[in-house]
Amino acid sequence: GQNIDQPTEMTATEGAIVQINCTYQTSGFNGLFWYQQHAGEAPTFLSYNVLDGLEEKGRFSSFLSRSKGYSYLLLKELQMKDSASYLCAPSSNTGKLIFGQGTTLQVKP
Amino acid sequence: DAGVTQSPTHLIKTRGQQVTLRCSPKSGHDTVSWYQQALGQGPQFIFQYYEEEERQRGNFPDRFSGHQFPNYSSELNVNALLLGDSALYLCASSLFGPLETSGNETQYFGPGTRLLVL
C-alpha cells in the first residue's frame, strides 16, 4: 500500500526557520520530491532526494532517510511569500508521483 | 522556452456531460501525466502517457480516458460527469524514456484546468 503523512497546517514567523516533516510507505520507492503550491496555482518543483542525507538549495533544504521512510523540508529566513502548501511526493520506480495532502504553511509578520 | 500549457483554464459542465481537457508539454519532454486535485487535497495520479500509449494508471474509473499525439501533447477525457469530478486537473510533463530508467525525472506542472460540474 501507499501512505504519506505530513502535518495539515503550520504557522511560523517571518525570518524564522520551519521544518515540515513527511513520513511515507510506498511500494517501489525511488526518490522523494517536494513541491510548493500557492493557492490557485500549479505545484512548482522545489527539491528531489534519492540518496540519504541533506540537499541544500538556497533558503530551502530537504532531507531523506530511506530506511526510516522519512523526509523533511527545511525553510530558512522565512518570507511572507513562502506562505503556501508544501507537497511531499514519493516517486515510484515507474515514475508515478504519489502526493500527500500537503502542509499549508502560514507565515506571519 | 515554453512551459507546460493547458486549456481551457476554467470549465463549467452539468452532470452526465463529457469534457475534454488539453495539455502541451514543456519543450523537449516526451511524457505526460494527469492528476486530479480536489480542494484541500494533494494531486491524485490519473494516468501517464508515453509514446502515445497509456503507460500506467491510477485508481480512476474507465470514465477517465486519454490520448497522446505524435507531438507529445495530450488530452484527458471524462465521460458521464459526476458532481464529484469537480476539481483542478493538472497536467505534468517530463522526459522519462524507458520504464527501467524512470523515477528520477522531475515532473513540471501546467497551470491546470478548473472543472466545475453542476
Short mmCIF file of C-alpha atoms in Angstrom, two decimals:
data_model
loop_
_atom_site.label_atom_id
_atom_site.label_comp_id
_atom_site.label_asym_id
_atom_site.label_seq_id
_atom_site.Cartn_x
_atom_site.Cartn_y
_atom_site.Cartn_z
CA GLY A 1 0.00 0.00 0.00
CA GLN A 2 0.89 3.63 -0.11
CA ASN A 3 0.63 6.04 2.77
CA ILE A 4 2.01 9.55 3.15
CA ASP A 5 1.71 11.54 6.34
CA GLN A 6 2.53 15.24 6.79
CA PRO A 7 1.05 17.89 9.10
CA THR A 8 -2.03 19.62 7.74
CA GLU A 9 -1.15 23.13 8.86
CA MET A 10 1.82 25.03 10.30
CA THR A 11 2.35 28.63 11.30
CA ALA A 12 5.69 30.43 11.56
CA THR A 13 7.03 33.95 11.86
CA GLU A 14 8.77 35.92 9.14
CA GLY A 15 12.55 35.45 9.39
CA ALA A 16 12.27 32.21 11.35
CA ILE A 17 13.08 28.60 10.39
CA VAL A 18 10.42 25.94 9.88
CA GLN A 19 10.72 22.19 9.32
CA ILE A 20 7.96 20.28 7.53
CA ASN A 21 8.08 16.53 8.14
CA CYS A 22 6.85 13.75 5.90
CA THR A 23 6.68 10.03 6.53
CA TYR A 24 5.81 7.62 3.78
CA GLN A 25 5.22 3.99 2.94
CA THR A 26 5.23 3.32 -0.78
CA SER A 27 5.95 0.29 -2.92
CA GLY A 28 8.75 0.54 -5.46
CA PHE A 29 10.14 3.69 -3.85
CA ASN A 30 12.67 5.55 -5.96
CA GLY A 31 13.07 9.03 -4.53
CA LEU A 32 11.18 11.87 -2.92
CA PHE A 33 10.06 15.19 -4.36
CA TRP A 34 8.94 18.33 -2.60
CA TYR A 35 6.68 20.77 -4.41
CA GLN A 36 5.38 24.20 -3.41
CA GLN A 37 1.85 25.19 -4.36
CA HIS A 38 0.43 28.67 -3.87
CA ALA A 39 -3.34 28.91 -3.61
CA GLY A 40 -4.98 28.57 -7.02
CA GLU A 41 -1.72 27.81 -8.78
CA ALA A 42 0.10 24.71 -10.04
CA PRO A 43 2.72 22.90 -7.95
CA THR A 44 6.28 24.04 -8.60
CA PHE A 45 9.33 21.84 -8.08
CA LEU A 46 11.46 22.52 -5.01
CA SER A 47 13.73 19.53 -4.48
CA TYR A 48 14.39 15.88 -5.14
CA ASN A 49 16.22 13.41 -2.88
CA VAL A 50 17.20 9.93 -3.97
CA LEU A 51 20.13 9.33 -1.59
CA ASP A 52 20.07 9.60 2.19
CA GLY A 53 21.14 12.93 3.57
CA LEU A 54 20.59 16.63 3.25
CA GLU A 55 20.34 18.55 0.00
CA GLU A 56 20.69 22.31 0.35
CA LYS A 57 19.41 24.79 -2.19
CA GLY A 58 19.46 28.39 -1.05
CA ARG A 59 16.95 29.00 1.74
CA PHE A 60 15.41 25.57 1.23
CA SER A 61 16.92 22.21 2.24
CA SER A 62 15.50 18.72 2.03
CA PHE A 63 16.48 15.60 3.95
CA LEU A 64 15.80 11.94 3.25
CA SER A 65 16.18 8.76 5.27
CA ARG A 66 15.23 5.82 3.06
CA SER A 67 15.47 3.25 5.86
CA LYS A 68 13.09 5.24 8.07
CA GLY A 69 10.71 6.32 5.30
CA TYR A 70 11.18 9.90 6.44
CA SER A 71 11.86 13.24 4.84
CA TYR A 72 11.73 16.86 5.85
CA LEU A 73 11.78 20.22 4.11
CA LEU A 74 13.60 22.99 5.96
CA LEU A 75 12.81 26.60 5.13
CA LYS A 76 15.14 29.27 6.49
CA GLU A 77 14.76 33.06 6.73
CA LEU A 78 11.05 32.77 6.10
CA GLN A 79 9.42 35.37 3.89
CA MET A 80 5.75 36.21 3.55
CA LYS A 81 5.79 34.80 0.01
CA ASP A 82 6.63 31.38 1.47
CA SER A 83 3.02 31.09 2.63
CA ALA A 84 1.82 28.16 0.53
CA SER A 85 1.11 24.44 0.60
CA TYR A 86 4.11 22.12 0.59
CA LEU A 87 3.57 18.73 -1.00
CA CYS A 88 5.63 15.66 -0.18
CA ALA A 89 5.65 13.23 -3.12
CA PRO A 90 7.43 9.89 -3.14
CA SER A 91 8.19 8.69 -6.63
CA SER A 92 7.83 5.09 -7.66
CA ASN A 93 10.26 3.30 -9.93
CA THR A 94 7.69 3.70 -12.69
CA GLY A 95 7.79 7.47 -12.38
CA LYS A 96 4.40 7.85 -10.73
CA LEU A 97 4.21 10.56 -8.08
CA ILE A 98 2.11 9.85 -5.00
CA PHE A 99 1.23 13.08 -3.23
CA GLY A 100 0.39 13.62 0.39
CA GLN A 101 -2.43 16.03 1.23
CA GLY A 102 0.09 18.80 1.70
CA THR A 103 1.08 21.08 4.57
CA THR A 104 -0.35 24.59 4.49
CA LEU A 105 2.24 26.98 5.87
CA GLN A 106 1.19 30.41 7.04
CA VAL A 107 3.98 32.94 7.58
CA LYS A 108 3.04 35.81 9.89
CA PRO A 109 4.80 39.17 10.24
CA ASP B 1 11.24 28.04 -23.73
CA ALA B 2 7.52 27.44 -23.26
CA GLY B 3 6.47 25.64 -20.15
CA VAL B 4 3.55 23.27 -19.80
CA THR B 5 0.32 24.78 -21.09
CA GLN B 6 -3.26 23.64 -20.51
CA SER B 7 -6.61 24.62 -21.91
CA PRO B 8 -9.15 25.70 -21.04
CA THR B 9 -8.35 27.40 -17.73
CA HIS B 10 -11.89 27.06 -16.41
CA LEU B 11 -14.86 24.97 -17.44
CA ILE B 12 -18.42 24.52 -16.21
CA LYS B 13 -20.36 21.40 -17.14
CA THR B 14 -23.51 19.64 -15.96
CA ARG B 15 -23.86 16.08 -14.69
CA GLY B 16 -23.79 13.46 -17.42
CA GLN B 17 -21.90 15.60 -19.90
CA GLN B 18 -18.49 14.84 -21.35
CA VAL B 19 -15.39 17.02 -21.19
CA THR B 20 -12.02 17.14 -22.96
CA LEU B 21 -9.02 18.86 -21.43
CA ARG B 22 -5.82 19.59 -23.31
CA CYS B 23 -2.15 19.77 -22.42
CA SER B 24 1.00 20.73 -24.27
CA PRO B 25 4.19 19.54 -22.58
CA LYS B 26 7.33 21.53 -21.92
CA SER B 27 9.63 21.67 -24.92
CA GLY B 28 11.79 18.55 -25.10
CA HIS B 29 9.57 16.44 -22.87
CA ASP B 30 8.01 13.21 -24.10
CA THR B 31 5.84 12.05 -21.20
CA VAL B 32 2.60 13.49 -19.89
CA SER B 33 0.94 12.63 -16.59
CA TRP B 34 -2.51 13.75 -15.48
CA TYR B 35 -3.56 14.44 -11.91
CA GLN B 36 -6.83 15.38 -10.22
CA GLN B 37 -6.68 17.73 -7.25
CA ALA B 38 -9.75 18.22 -5.11
CA LEU B 39 -9.95 21.27 -2.89
CA GLY B 40 -7.68 20.95 0.13
CA GLN B 41 -6.11 17.71 -1.08
CA GLY B 42 -2.91 16.74 -2.83
CA PRO B 43 -2.96 15.80 -6.51
CA GLN B 44 -4.09 12.23 -7.28
CA PHE B 45 -2.48 10.38 -10.19
CA ILE B 46 -4.89 9.55 -13.02
CA PHE B 47 -2.63 8.14 -15.74
CA GLN B 48 0.58 8.66 -17.67
CA TYR B 49 1.21 8.66 -21.43
CA TYR B 50 4.43 7.88 -23.23
CA GLU B 51 4.90 7.12 -26.93
CA GLU B 52 1.16 7.64 -27.47
CA GLU B 53 0.21 4.85 -25.08
CA GLU B 54 -1.13 4.78 -21.55
CA ARG B 55 1.84 3.50 -19.61
CA GLN B 56 0.35 3.34 -16.15
CA ARG B 57 -2.89 4.22 -14.46
CA GLY B 58 -4.08 5.26 -11.04
CA ASN B 59 -7.28 4.25 -9.29
CA PHE B 60 -9.75 6.04 -11.56
CA PRO B 61 -12.76 4.55 -13.38
CA ASP B 62 -12.92 3.92 -17.10
CA ARG B 63 -14.89 7.15 -17.49
CA PHE B 64 -11.47 8.77 -17.45
CA SER B 65 -9.56 8.21 -20.67
CA GLY B 66 -6.78 9.94 -22.51
CA HIS B 67 -4.73 10.24 -25.58
CA GLN B 68 -1.26 11.37 -26.56
CA PHE B 69 -0.47 12.72 -30.00
CA PRO B 70 2.73 12.36 -32.05
CA ASN B 71 3.78 15.88 -30.98
CA TYR B 72 3.56 14.67 -27.32
CA SER B 73 0.55 16.81 -26.48
CA SER B 74 -2.22 15.05 -24.62
CA GLU B 75 -5.94 15.07 -23.91
CA LEU B 76 -7.90 13.94 -20.89
CA ASN B 77 -11.50 12.91 -21.50
CA VAL B 78 -14.07 12.39 -18.80
CA ASN B 79 -17.46 10.88 -19.69
CA ALA B 80 -20.71 10.90 -17.75
CA LEU B 81 -19.56 13.64 -15.42
CA LEU B 82 -20.43 13.42 -11.74
CA LEU B 83 -20.56 16.21 -9.19
CA GLY B 84 -17.50 14.65 -7.54
CA ASP B 85 -15.46 15.20 -10.67
CA SER B 86 -15.29 18.90 -9.82
CA ALA B 87 -11.60 19.56 -9.24
CA LEU B 88 -8.41 21.10 -10.59
CA TYR B 89 -6.97 18.89 -13.32
CA LEU B 90 -3.23 19.15 -13.62
CA CYS B 91 -1.01 18.03 -16.42
CA ALA B 92 2.68 17.37 -15.75
CA SER B 93 5.36 16.73 -18.33
CA SER B 94 8.74 15.07 -18.04
CA LEU B 95 11.42 13.30 -20.02
CA PHE B 96 11.16 9.71 -18.93
CA GLY B 97 12.18 7.41 -21.65
CA PRO B 98 12.06 3.65 -20.99
CA LEU B 99 10.46 2.45 -17.76
CA GLU B 100 13.70 1.00 -16.43
CA THR B 101 15.19 4.47 -16.18
CA SER B 102 12.09 6.11 -14.75
CA GLY B 103 11.57 7.59 -11.35
CA ASN B 104 14.22 10.29 -11.16
CA GLU B 105 12.87 12.72 -13.68
CA THR B 106 11.26 15.90 -12.43
CA GLN B 107 7.68 16.47 -13.47
CA TYR B 108 6.76 20.05 -14.34
CA PHE B 109 3.15 21.08 -13.89
CA GLY B 110 0.91 23.21 -16.02
CA PRO B 111 -1.44 25.83 -14.56
CA GLY B 112 -4.34 23.38 -14.52
CA THR B 113 -7.94 23.37 -15.68
CA ARG B 114 -10.54 24.06 -13.02
CA LEU B 115 -13.64 21.99 -13.76
CA LEU B 116 -16.94 22.63 -12.05
CA VAL B 117 -19.73 20.09 -12.51
CA LEU B 118 -23.22 21.33 -11.64
#
